[in-house]
Coordinates of C-alpha atoms in Angstrom, one line a residue:
M1 CA 136.5 151.7 69.7
I2 CA 134.2 154.1 71.6
N3 CA 136.1 157.2 72.8
T4 CA 135.2 158.2 76.3
V5 CA 136.5 161.6 77.4
H6 CA 136.2 163.9 80.4
A7 CA 133.6 166.7 80.8
A8 CA 136.4 169.3 80.8
T9 CA 137.0 168.6 77.1
L10 CA 133.6 170.0 76.1
P11 CA 134.2 173.1 74.0
D12 CA 134.3 176.3 76.0
N13 CA 132.1 178.2 73.6
I14 CA 129.4 175.5 73.3
E15 CA 126.0 177.1 72.6
W16 CA 123.2 174.9 74.0
L17 CA 120.0 175.0 72.1
T18 CA 116.4 173.8 72.8
N19 CA 112.9 174.5 71.6
D20 CA 110.0 175.1 73.9
E21 CA 108.3 177.7 71.7
A22 CA 106.7 175.5 69.0
P23 CA 102.9 175.0 69.2
V24 CA 101.5 171.9 70.7
F25 CA 99.5 169.7 68.4
A26 CA 97.7 167.4 70.9
S27 CA 94.3 168.1 72.3
P28 CA 93.8 169.3 75.9
D29 CA 90.5 167.3 75.8
A30 CA 92.3 164.0 75.5
K31 CA 91.3 161.3 78.0
K32 CA 93.4 158.4 79.2
G33 CA 92.3 154.8 79.2
G34 CA 90.8 152.1 76.9
T35 CA 92.3 149.8 74.3
L36 CA 92.9 150.5 70.6
H37 CA 92.2 147.4 68.6
S38 CA 94.4 147.3 65.5
M39 CA 95.4 144.6 63.1
M40 CA 98.3 143.2 61.1
L41 CA 98.2 141.0 58.0
S42 CA 101.0 138.7 59.2
F43 CA 102.8 137.9 62.4
P44 CA 106.3 139.4 62.6
L45 CA 109.2 137.0 62.1
T46 CA 111.2 138.6 64.9
M47 CA 111.0 141.1 67.8
R48 CA 114.4 142.5 66.7
Y49 CA 114.5 145.8 64.7
V50 CA 117.9 144.9 63.2
G51 CA 119.2 141.8 61.5
P52 CA 117.6 139.2 59.3
D53 CA 113.8 139.3 58.9
S54 CA 113.5 142.5 60.9
N55 CA 112.6 145.0 58.1
G56 CA 108.9 144.1 58.0
G57 CA 105.8 146.1 58.9
F58 CA 106.0 145.5 62.6
R59 CA 109.4 147.3 62.8
S60 CA 107.4 150.6 62.9
P61 CA 105.7 150.0 66.3
I62 CA 108.8 148.6 67.8
L63 CA 110.9 151.6 66.7
G64 CA 108.0 153.9 67.6
N65 CA 108.6 153.1 71.2
N66 CA 112.4 153.7 71.0
F67 CA 112.8 157.5 71.1
Y68 CA 115.5 159.6 69.5
P69 CA 117.4 162.4 71.4
V70 CA 115.6 164.9 69.3
A71 CA 112.7 164.8 66.8
V72 CA 111.1 167.0 64.2
H73 CA 107.8 168.9 65.0
P74 CA 105.2 167.5 62.6
N75 CA 103.9 170.9 61.5
T76 CA 106.7 173.4 61.8
L77 CA 109.4 170.8 60.9
K78 CA 111.7 172.4 63.6
M79 CA 113.6 170.4 66.0
I80 CA 112.1 169.6 69.4
P81 CA 113.6 167.9 72.5
V82 CA 112.8 164.2 73.2
I83 CA 115.4 162.3 75.3
A84 CA 117.7 165.2 75.1
T85 CA 116.7 168.5 76.7
H86 CA 119.4 170.5 74.8
W87 CA 121.7 170.1 71.8
A88 CA 124.6 172.0 70.2
Y89 CA 126.7 172.0 67.1
S90 CA 130.4 172.1 66.4
D91 CA 131.7 174.9 64.2
D92 CA 132.6 172.4 61.4
N93 CA 129.0 171.0 61.4
K94 CA 130.3 167.5 62.0
T95 CA 129.4 167.0 65.7
M96 CA 126.2 167.3 67.7
Y97 CA 126.3 167.5 71.5
F98 CA 123.4 166.3 73.5
R99 CA 122.2 166.7 77.1
I100 CA 120.0 163.8 78.3
N101 CA 116.9 164.5 80.3
P102 CA 117.8 163.1 83.8
K103 CA 114.3 161.7 84.1
A104 CA 114.7 159.5 81.0
R105 CA 114.2 155.8 81.8
W106 CA 114.1 152.5 80.1
S107 CA 110.9 150.5 80.5
D108 CA 112.8 148.3 83.0
G109 CA 113.3 151.3 85.2
K110 CA 117.0 151.8 84.5
P111 CA 118.2 155.3 83.7
V112 CA 119.1 156.2 80.1
T113 CA 122.8 157.2 80.0
A114 CA 125.3 158.5 77.6
Q115 CA 126.8 155.0 77.6
D116 CA 123.6 153.7 76.0
F117 CA 124.1 156.1 73.0
A118 CA 127.8 155.1 72.9
F119 CA 126.8 151.4 72.8
S120 CA 124.5 152.1 69.9
L121 CA 127.5 152.7 67.7
E122 CA 129.2 149.6 68.9
F123 CA 126.0 147.7 68.4
Y124 CA 125.3 148.8 64.8
R125 CA 128.9 148.2 63.8
S126 CA 128.9 144.7 65.2
K127 CA 129.0 141.8 62.8
D128 CA 127.0 139.8 65.3
I129 CA 123.7 141.6 64.3
I130 CA 124.1 140.4 60.7
A131 CA 122.9 143.7 59.3
P132 CA 125.2 144.8 56.4
W133 CA 123.4 148.1 55.9
Y134 CA 123.8 149.1 59.5
N135 CA 127.4 147.9 59.6
T136 CA 128.3 149.9 56.5
F137 CA 126.3 153.0 57.4
Y138 CA 127.7 153.4 61.0
N139 CA 131.3 152.7 59.9
D140 CA 131.2 155.1 56.9
E141 CA 129.0 157.9 58.3
I142 CA 129.8 158.0 62.0
D143 CA 133.3 158.8 63.2
R144 CA 132.8 158.4 67.0
V145 CA 130.7 158.9 70.1
D146 CA 132.3 160.9 73.0
V147 CA 130.9 160.5 76.5
Y148 CA 131.5 163.4 78.8
D149 CA 129.5 162.3 81.8
D150 CA 126.4 160.2 82.4
L151 CA 124.1 162.7 80.8
T152 CA 126.3 164.4 78.2
Y153 CA 127.6 163.0 75.0
S154 CA 128.4 163.9 71.4
V155 CA 128.3 162.1 68.1
T156 CA 130.7 163.1 65.3
S157 CA 129.9 162.5 61.6
T158 CA 132.6 161.6 59.2
K159 CA 131.4 164.5 57.1
S160 CA 130.2 168.0 57.6
R161 CA 126.4 168.3 57.0
P162 CA 123.7 171.0 56.9
R163 CA 122.6 171.6 60.5
D164 CA 119.0 170.8 59.7
E165 CA 120.1 167.4 58.4
L166 CA 122.9 166.5 60.8
H167 CA 120.6 165.0 63.4
S168 CA 119.3 162.5 60.9
Y169 CA 122.7 160.9 60.9
V170 CA 124.0 161.4 64.5
G171 CA 120.8 161.6 66.4
F172 CA 120.3 157.8 66.6
I173 CA 118.4 156.0 69.3
P174 CA 120.1 154.6 72.4
T175 CA 120.6 150.9 72.8
P176 CA 120.4 149.4 76.3
R177 CA 123.8 148.1 77.1
H178 CA 122.6 146.3 80.2
F179 CA 120.1 144.3 78.1
Y180 CA 122.6 143.1 75.4
Q181 CA 125.1 141.6 77.7
D182 CA 126.2 138.8 75.3
M183 CA 126.1 139.6 71.6
S184 CA 127.2 136.1 70.5
D185 CA 124.5 134.3 68.5
F186 CA 122.6 137.6 68.5
V187 CA 120.1 136.7 65.8
R188 CA 118.8 133.5 67.5
K189 CA 119.3 134.7 71.1
Y190 CA 117.3 137.9 70.8
N191 CA 114.8 136.9 68.1
W192 CA 111.9 136.8 70.5
K193 CA 113.2 138.7 73.4
V194 CA 111.5 142.0 74.1
A195 CA 114.1 144.8 74.6
P196 CA 113.5 147.7 77.0
T197 CA 112.1 150.9 75.4
T198 CA 112.3 154.6 76.2
G199 CA 108.9 155.4 74.6
P200 CA 105.4 155.4 76.1
Y201 CA 104.5 151.8 75.6
K202 CA 106.1 148.4 76.1
I203 CA 105.2 145.0 74.8
T204 CA 103.4 143.0 77.5
E205 CA 101.9 140.1 75.6
V206 CA 103.0 138.1 72.6
K207 CA 100.9 135.2 71.4
K208 CA 102.8 133.9 68.4
G209 CA 100.7 133.9 65.2
K210 CA 97.8 135.5 67.0
H211 CA 98.4 138.9 68.6
I212 CA 100.8 141.3 70.3
V213 CA 99.8 143.8 73.0
F214 CA 101.5 147.0 73.9
S215 CA 100.7 148.5 77.4
R216 CA 101.1 152.2 78.4
K217 CA 103.6 153.0 81.0
K218 CA 101.6 154.8 83.6
D219 CA 104.8 156.3 85.1
W220 CA 106.4 157.1 81.7
W221 CA 109.1 159.7 82.3
A222 CA 108.1 162.0 79.5
K223 CA 104.3 162.1 80.0
D224 CA 104.2 165.6 81.3
L225 CA 106.7 167.2 78.9
K226 CA 105.3 169.9 76.6
Y227 CA 105.3 168.0 73.4
F228 CA 104.1 164.7 74.9
K229 CA 101.3 165.9 77.2
N230 CA 97.9 164.7 76.1
R231 CA 99.4 162.1 73.8
F232 CA 99.7 158.3 73.9
N233 CA 96.4 158.1 75.8
V234 CA 95.1 154.6 75.4
D235 CA 96.1 152.0 78.1
K236 CA 96.7 149.3 75.5
V237 CA 97.2 148.8 71.8
K238 CA 96.4 145.3 70.6
Y239 CA 97.6 144.1 67.2
T240 CA 95.6 141.0 66.0
V241 CA 96.7 139.0 63.1
I242 CA 94.0 139.0 60.4
R243 CA 95.7 137.5 57.3
D244 CA 93.1 138.6 54.8
I245 CA 92.3 142.3 54.3
N246 CA 88.7 141.5 53.4
L247 CA 88.3 139.6 56.6
A248 CA 89.9 142.6 58.4
W249 CA 87.2 144.8 57.0
E250 CA 84.5 142.5 58.4
Y251 CA 86.2 142.7 61.8
F252 CA 86.2 146.5 61.5
K253 CA 82.4 146.6 60.6
K254 CA 81.7 144.7 63.8
G255 CA 83.8 147.1 65.9
K256 CA 86.5 144.6 66.6
V257 CA 89.0 146.9 64.8
D258 CA 88.7 150.6 65.7
V259 CA 90.4 152.3 62.7
F260 CA 90.7 151.2 59.1
A261 CA 92.8 152.8 56.3
A262 CA 90.4 153.7 53.5
T263 CA 92.7 155.5 51.0
L264 CA 92.0 152.7 48.6
P265 CA 89.1 153.8 46.3
L266 CA 87.4 150.4 46.7
Y267 CA 87.1 151.0 50.4
W268 CA 86.3 154.8 50.4
H269 CA 83.7 154.7 47.6
E270 CA 82.2 151.2 47.8
K271 CA 82.8 149.5 51.1
A272 CA 82.6 152.5 53.4
T273 CA 78.9 152.7 52.9
G274 CA 75.8 151.2 54.6
P275 CA 74.1 151.3 58.0
I276 CA 77.1 151.9 60.2
F277 CA 78.0 155.0 58.2
D278 CA 74.5 156.2 57.5
K279 CA 73.6 155.9 61.2
G280 CA 76.7 157.8 62.3
Y281 CA 78.4 154.9 64.1
V282 CA 81.5 155.2 62.0
N283 CA 83.2 158.5 60.8
K284 CA 85.0 159.2 57.6
L285 CA 88.1 161.4 57.3
W286 CA 89.8 162.6 54.1
F287 CA 93.1 164.3 55.3
Y288 CA 95.4 166.2 52.9
T289 CA 99.1 166.1 53.8
D290 CA 102.2 168.1 52.7
A291 CA 104.8 165.4 52.8
P292 CA 107.4 163.8 50.6
Q293 CA 106.0 160.9 48.5
G294 CA 107.3 157.3 48.9
S295 CA 109.0 155.5 46.0
T296 CA 106.0 153.6 44.8
G297 CA 106.8 151.7 41.6
L298 CA 108.0 148.6 39.9
W299 CA 111.5 147.6 41.1
L300 CA 113.2 145.5 38.4
N301 CA 115.9 143.1 39.5
M302 CA 118.7 143.6 37.1
D303 CA 120.4 140.3 38.3
N304 CA 117.7 138.6 36.3
P305 CA 119.2 138.0 32.8
I306 CA 116.1 139.3 31.0
L307 CA 116.0 142.5 33.0
A308 CA 119.7 143.1 32.7
D309 CA 119.0 144.5 29.2
R310 CA 118.0 148.2 29.4
N311 CA 115.9 147.8 26.2
V312 CA 113.7 145.3 28.0
R313 CA 113.4 147.6 31.0
L314 CA 112.4 150.5 28.8
G315 CA 110.0 148.3 26.9
I316 CA 108.3 147.4 30.2
A317 CA 108.1 151.0 31.2
H318 CA 106.2 151.9 27.9
A319 CA 104.1 148.7 28.2
M320 CA 102.8 149.5 31.7
N321 CA 99.4 151.1 31.3
I322 CA 99.3 152.7 34.8
D323 CA 96.8 155.4 33.6
K324 CA 94.3 152.7 32.9
V325 CA 94.8 151.3 36.5
I326 CA 94.3 154.8 37.9
D327 CA 91.2 155.6 35.9
Q328 CA 89.4 152.2 36.1
V329 CA 90.5 150.6 39.3
L330 CA 91.5 153.6 41.4
R331 CA 88.6 155.8 40.2
G332 CA 90.9 158.6 39.2
D333 CA 91.7 159.3 42.9
Y334 CA 95.5 158.8 42.5
Q335 CA 97.9 160.6 40.3
R336 CA 100.8 159.4 38.1
K337 CA 104.1 159.5 39.9
Q338 CA 106.8 161.1 37.8
N339 CA 110.0 160.9 39.6
F340 CA 111.8 158.8 42.2
S341 CA 112.1 161.8 44.6
S342 CA 108.8 163.7 44.2
G343 CA 107.6 166.0 46.8
F344 CA 111.1 167.1 48.1
G345 CA 111.0 170.7 46.9
V346 CA 114.3 171.9 45.4
Y347 CA 115.7 168.4 45.6
T348 CA 113.1 167.2 43.0
D349 CA 113.9 167.4 39.3
K350 CA 110.4 168.4 38.1
D351 CA 111.6 168.1 34.5
I352 CA 111.7 164.3 34.7
R353 CA 108.5 162.8 33.5
A354 CA 107.6 159.1 33.7
R355 CA 107.7 157.2 30.4
A356 CA 104.1 157.1 29.0
Y357 CA 102.2 154.1 27.9
D358 CA 103.1 153.6 24.3
L359 CA 102.9 150.2 22.6
D360 CA 104.8 151.3 19.6
K361 CA 107.8 152.4 21.7
A362 CA 107.5 149.3 23.8
N363 CA 107.6 147.1 20.7
Q364 CA 110.6 148.9 19.4
Y365 CA 112.6 148.4 22.6
F366 CA 111.6 144.7 22.9
D367 CA 112.6 144.1 19.3
A368 CA 115.9 145.9 19.8
A369 CA 116.6 143.5 22.7
G370 CA 116.1 140.5 20.4
W371 CA 112.6 139.5 21.6
N372 CA 111.2 139.9 18.1
E373 CA 109.6 136.5 17.7
W374 CA 106.1 135.8 19.0
G375 CA 104.8 132.5 20.2
K376 CA 101.4 131.2 19.3
D377 CA 100.1 132.3 22.8
G378 CA 101.0 135.9 22.0
I379 CA 104.2 136.0 24.2
R380 CA 107.5 137.0 22.8
V381 CA 110.2 134.4 22.4
K382 CA 114.0 134.6 22.3
D383 CA 116.4 131.7 21.9
G384 CA 113.6 129.4 22.8
K385 CA 112.7 131.2 26.0
R386 CA 109.5 133.1 26.6
L387 CA 109.4 136.8 27.8
S388 CA 107.9 135.8 31.1
L389 CA 108.4 137.6 34.5
A390 CA 106.8 137.5 37.9
I391 CA 105.6 140.5 40.0
T392 CA 106.0 139.9 43.7
Y393 CA 103.6 141.8 46.0
G394 CA 102.2 141.6 49.5
S395 CA 98.5 142.5 49.6
D396 CA 95.5 141.1 47.8
T397 CA 93.9 144.5 47.6
H398 CA 96.5 145.3 44.9
T399 CA 95.5 142.2 42.8
P400 CA 92.8 144.1 40.7
R401 CA 95.5 146.7 39.7
L402 CA 98.0 144.1 38.7
V403 CA 95.4 142.1 36.8
V404 CA 94.8 145.1 34.6
L405 CA 98.6 145.6 34.1
K406 CA 99.0 141.9 33.4
E407 CA 96.5 142.1 30.5
E408 CA 98.1 145.3 29.2
F409 CA 101.6 143.8 29.3
K410 CA 100.3 140.9 27.2
K411 CA 99.5 143.3 24.4
A412 CA 103.2 143.9 24.2
G413 CA 104.0 140.2 24.2
V414 CA 105.1 140.1 27.9
E415 CA 103.8 137.4 30.2
I416 CA 103.4 138.6 33.8
N417 CA 102.8 136.1 36.6
L418 CA 101.3 137.5 39.8
R419 CA 103.2 136.3 42.8
L420 CA 101.1 137.2 45.9
L421 CA 102.7 136.4 49.3
D422 CA 101.7 137.7 52.7
S423 CA 103.2 141.1 53.6
A424 CA 106.1 139.7 55.6
A425 CA 107.0 136.9 53.2
S426 CA 106.9 139.1 50.2
F427 CA 109.3 141.7 51.7
K428 CA 111.5 138.9 52.9
S429 CA 111.6 137.5 49.4
V430 CA 112.6 140.9 48.0
L431 CA 115.2 141.5 50.6
E432 CA 116.8 138.2 49.6
K433 CA 116.6 139.3 46.0
K434 CA 114.4 136.4 45.0
H435 CA 112.2 138.5 42.9
D436 CA 111.9 139.4 39.2
I437 CA 109.9 142.6 39.8
W438 CA 108.7 144.0 43.1
W439 CA 105.5 146.0 43.2
G440 CA 106.0 148.2 46.3
A441 CA 107.4 151.3 47.9
L442 CA 109.9 152.5 50.5
I443 CA 108.9 155.5 52.7
G444 CA 111.8 157.8 53.4
G445 CA 112.6 160.8 55.5
R446 CA 112.5 164.5 54.9
W447 CA 115.3 164.3 52.3
P448 CA 115.8 162.0 49.4
Q449 CA 117.8 158.8 50.2
Y450 CA 119.8 156.9 47.6
W451 CA 122.6 155.0 49.2
G452 CA 120.5 152.1 50.5
Q453 CA 118.5 151.6 47.3
F454 CA 121.1 152.3 44.6
H455 CA 124.7 152.2 45.8
S456 CA 126.6 149.1 44.5
V457 CA 127.8 148.2 48.0
N458 CA 124.2 147.1 48.6
A459 CA 123.9 145.2 45.3
H460 CA 124.0 141.4 44.8
K461 CA 123.5 140.6 48.4
P462 CA 120.6 139.8 50.7
Q463 CA 119.2 142.0 53.5
T464 CA 119.7 145.3 51.7
N465 CA 117.3 147.7 50.1
N466 CA 119.0 147.7 46.7
F467 CA 116.0 145.8 45.2
T468 CA 117.1 146.6 41.6
N469 CA 120.7 145.4 42.2
T470 CA 121.9 148.6 40.7
D471 CA 125.7 148.5 40.3
D472 CA 126.9 151.7 38.6
K473 CA 130.2 153.2 39.6
E474 CA 129.4 156.6 38.3
L475 CA 126.2 156.6 40.2
D476 CA 128.1 155.5 43.3
K477 CA 130.3 158.6 43.0
L478 CA 127.3 160.9 42.8
I479 CA 125.6 159.2 45.8
E480 CA 128.8 159.5 47.8
A481 CA 129.1 163.1 46.9
Y482 CA 125.5 163.7 47.8
R483 CA 126.0 162.1 51.2
S484 CA 129.1 164.3 51.9
A485 CA 127.9 167.6 50.5
V486 CA 127.3 170.3 53.1
S487 CA 125.3 173.0 51.4
T488 CA 121.7 172.5 50.6
N489 CA 122.2 173.8 47.0
K490 CA 124.9 171.3 46.3
R491 CA 123.0 168.4 47.7
A492 CA 119.9 169.4 45.8
S493 CA 121.9 169.6 42.5
L494 CA 123.4 166.2 43.1
A495 CA 120.0 164.7 44.0
R496 CA 118.6 165.9 40.7
E497 CA 121.5 164.4 38.8
I498 CA 121.0 161.1 40.6
Q499 CA 117.3 161.1 39.7
G500 CA 118.3 161.6 36.1
I501 CA 120.5 158.5 36.2
I502 CA 117.8 156.4 37.9
F503 CA 115.4 157.5 35.2
E504 CA 117.8 156.6 32.4
Q505 CA 118.6 153.2 33.9
G506 CA 114.9 152.4 34.0
A507 CA 115.2 149.7 36.7
W508 CA 112.7 151.6 38.9
I509 CA 109.5 152.5 37.1
P510 CA 107.1 155.0 38.8
T511 CA 103.5 154.1 39.3
Y512 CA 101.3 156.5 41.3
E513 CA 101.2 158.7 44.4
V514 CA 98.5 160.1 46.7
P515 CA 98.8 163.5 48.4
Y516 CA 96.3 162.6 51.1
E517 CA 95.2 159.8 53.4
R518 CA 91.7 158.5 54.1
I519 CA 90.5 156.6 57.1
V520 CA 87.3 155.4 58.6
Y521 CA 87.0 155.1 62.4
W522 CA 84.4 154.3 65.0
R523 CA 83.0 157.4 66.7
W524 CA 84.5 156.6 70.0
V525 CA 88.0 157.2 68.5
S526 CA 88.4 160.9 69.2
L527 CA 90.8 163.3 67.5
P528 CA 92.1 166.8 68.0
D529 CA 90.3 169.7 66.2
T530 CA 92.9 169.5 63.5
P531 CA 92.7 165.8 63.2
G532 CA 96.3 165.2 62.0
T533 CA 99.6 166.8 61.2
R534 CA 101.3 168.2 58.1
V535 CA 103.7 165.4 57.4
G536 CA 102.3 162.6 59.6
G537 CA 98.7 162.5 58.3
P538 CA 95.6 161.5 60.3
G539 CA 96.3 161.4 64.1
V540 CA 95.5 157.7 64.5
F541 CA 99.0 156.3 64.6
P542 CA 99.5 154.6 68.0
F543 CA 103.2 155.5 68.2
D544 CA 105.9 157.6 66.6
Y545 CA 107.7 156.4 63.4
D546 CA 104.5 155.2 61.8
G547 CA 104.0 158.4 59.9
A548 CA 107.5 159.7 59.2
F549 CA 110.9 158.7 60.3
D550 CA 112.3 161.5 62.5
V551 CA 108.9 163.2 63.2
S552 CA 107.2 162.8 66.5
D553 CA 103.4 162.9 66.0
G554 CA 102.0 159.5 67.3
G555 CA 99.3 159.0 69.9
L556 CA 97.1 162.0 69.2
Y557 CA 93.8 160.1 69.4
W558 CA 92.0 158.8 72.5
I559 CA 89.2 156.3 73.2
D560 CA 86.2 158.0 74.7
K561 CA 84.7 155.3 76.9
D562 CA 81.4 157.2 77.4
I563 CA 80.9 157.6 73.7
K564 CA 81.7 153.9 73.2
E565 CA 79.1 152.9 75.6
E566 CA 76.6 155.4 74.1
T567 CA 77.3 154.0 70.6
R568 CA 76.9 150.3 71.7
K569 CA 73.6 151.1 73.4
A570 CA 72.4 153.1 70.3
M571 CA 73.3 150.2 68.0
K572 CA 71.2 147.8 70.1
A573 CA 68.3 150.3 70.2
G574 CA 68.5 151.2 66.6
K575 CA 69.2 154.9 67.4
S576 CA 71.1 157.0 64.9
F577 CA 73.6 159.8 65.0
S578 CA 74.4 162.4 62.3
P579 CA 76.8 160.9 59.7
V580 CA 80.3 162.4 59.8
M581 CA 82.5 162.8 56.6
H582 CA 85.2 165.4 57.1
I583 CA 87.6 166.6 54.5
D584 CA 90.5 168.4 56.1
T585 CA 92.5 170.8 53.9
T586 CA 94.6 172.4 56.6
F587 CA 97.8 171.3 55.0
K588 CA 96.7 170.8 51.4
V589 CA 99.1 172.1 48.8
G590 CA 97.7 174.0 45.8
D591 CA 94.1 174.1 44.7

């Protein structure tokens, strides 16, 4: 039940906090107007951001227009106001109090109230949404929401937490109670309904299988606030389905897509060449970040009988020649990832080193697992079954990497079948635990997360992120202790211990990481002088949430219509501009 109390019960000694002193990171030169043309490899399976099929790539732009009460500044990492103007803490560090900006509005014009935040807890706990992760998290981690008046509420955690982390648990987005009047048959009823948002854009056009258009709210309630002024500048953002990345590149070269991610060496070194670059029509940006790295690796499903054997898992780790992939396919641009939680400072156990490619060790482990017979085709055999596994992945650009790994695995007697699906279908398959091995990554927040990926409550069931089906009671205890620890030192110590167990289990095998992002973009896409942020990367994300979970840094770019017209005329006339290739090291760590 949601506990609603009177304003008089607010603590007498409450100390309201805010932050209007952090530097702005948008450009005063930004101009409004125009359309950003973007793309997606597959059409979303739902407009919901919770429930079945909702955890795909399009979840980011949906959530990016649903604001939190507070967010994190992308450069200072200090808290800044968003829907809430002020916040406060209880003495026991379990409760955060929030004052809602009275100007805050949903996209349908209705005011955002404390009841919308109270409804979020009810919503996430509801069995109707068919979202086990949400059900468990909001029952286990959130005690209650107290509503004091229309604009004041508090959220209490079940555990005390460090103040710089508490908002990540209790600072959840509001949910429009007036929109979700009837929760029965939620999944079907709301599958294609567009819910009201609090952010700068709303979905105004959905053509199934083709495109989705977001339109800027001209009267957006937050447009003149300090940290949002000169941001979210374009009138429309259009996502067009282009199911093949190579075709998407052709669209980009014709100016039908405005920005293209070029971190991949193939694009940066080979494809991002030619007349449109030489003549200065398209700019190149190499932008270094200082951000936690995602969990890029091989996720081995231990519910598969072959992969249930730790010796097999360690054999796979030593048979994976990722260095050859980095050197030959990725041109040495990437670096070997060592640890599940790399880039998290004191939380990272820097002594953990990924298992190196070593065929002798791989053979020893496979032999120890009983796969010591070889078929005529060079694949190991045990009890009449071949050592054959499939790797599921969601982008054809990764095929050359996996082809190299496939051939290297064969040297150890392992047959790897490459199972390429489109991005939405591949992730759906993994969520439903229909994979042997997943080649992929999860991008987390500012602190390591383990419960969703490794706690047994999320194992052996669909629609959770425990892709390895890890079911270890001792690990569960550590994860639970990590979630409840209050001091940073204790949490960091537990995190390092958890990383050690993940390493020893060998069900997640690290591949590579990249401490930068590279993009190419048409010269009419303008960026601030510092063209990105410390943790968010290049400033070309249309909305928040695309770069990092609780950071607000979206919408920094703008479309310069005069430059666009100038460029189009120059292209017709054969006129050139000076080529632009900028390497930004503002936030680079180390040499």
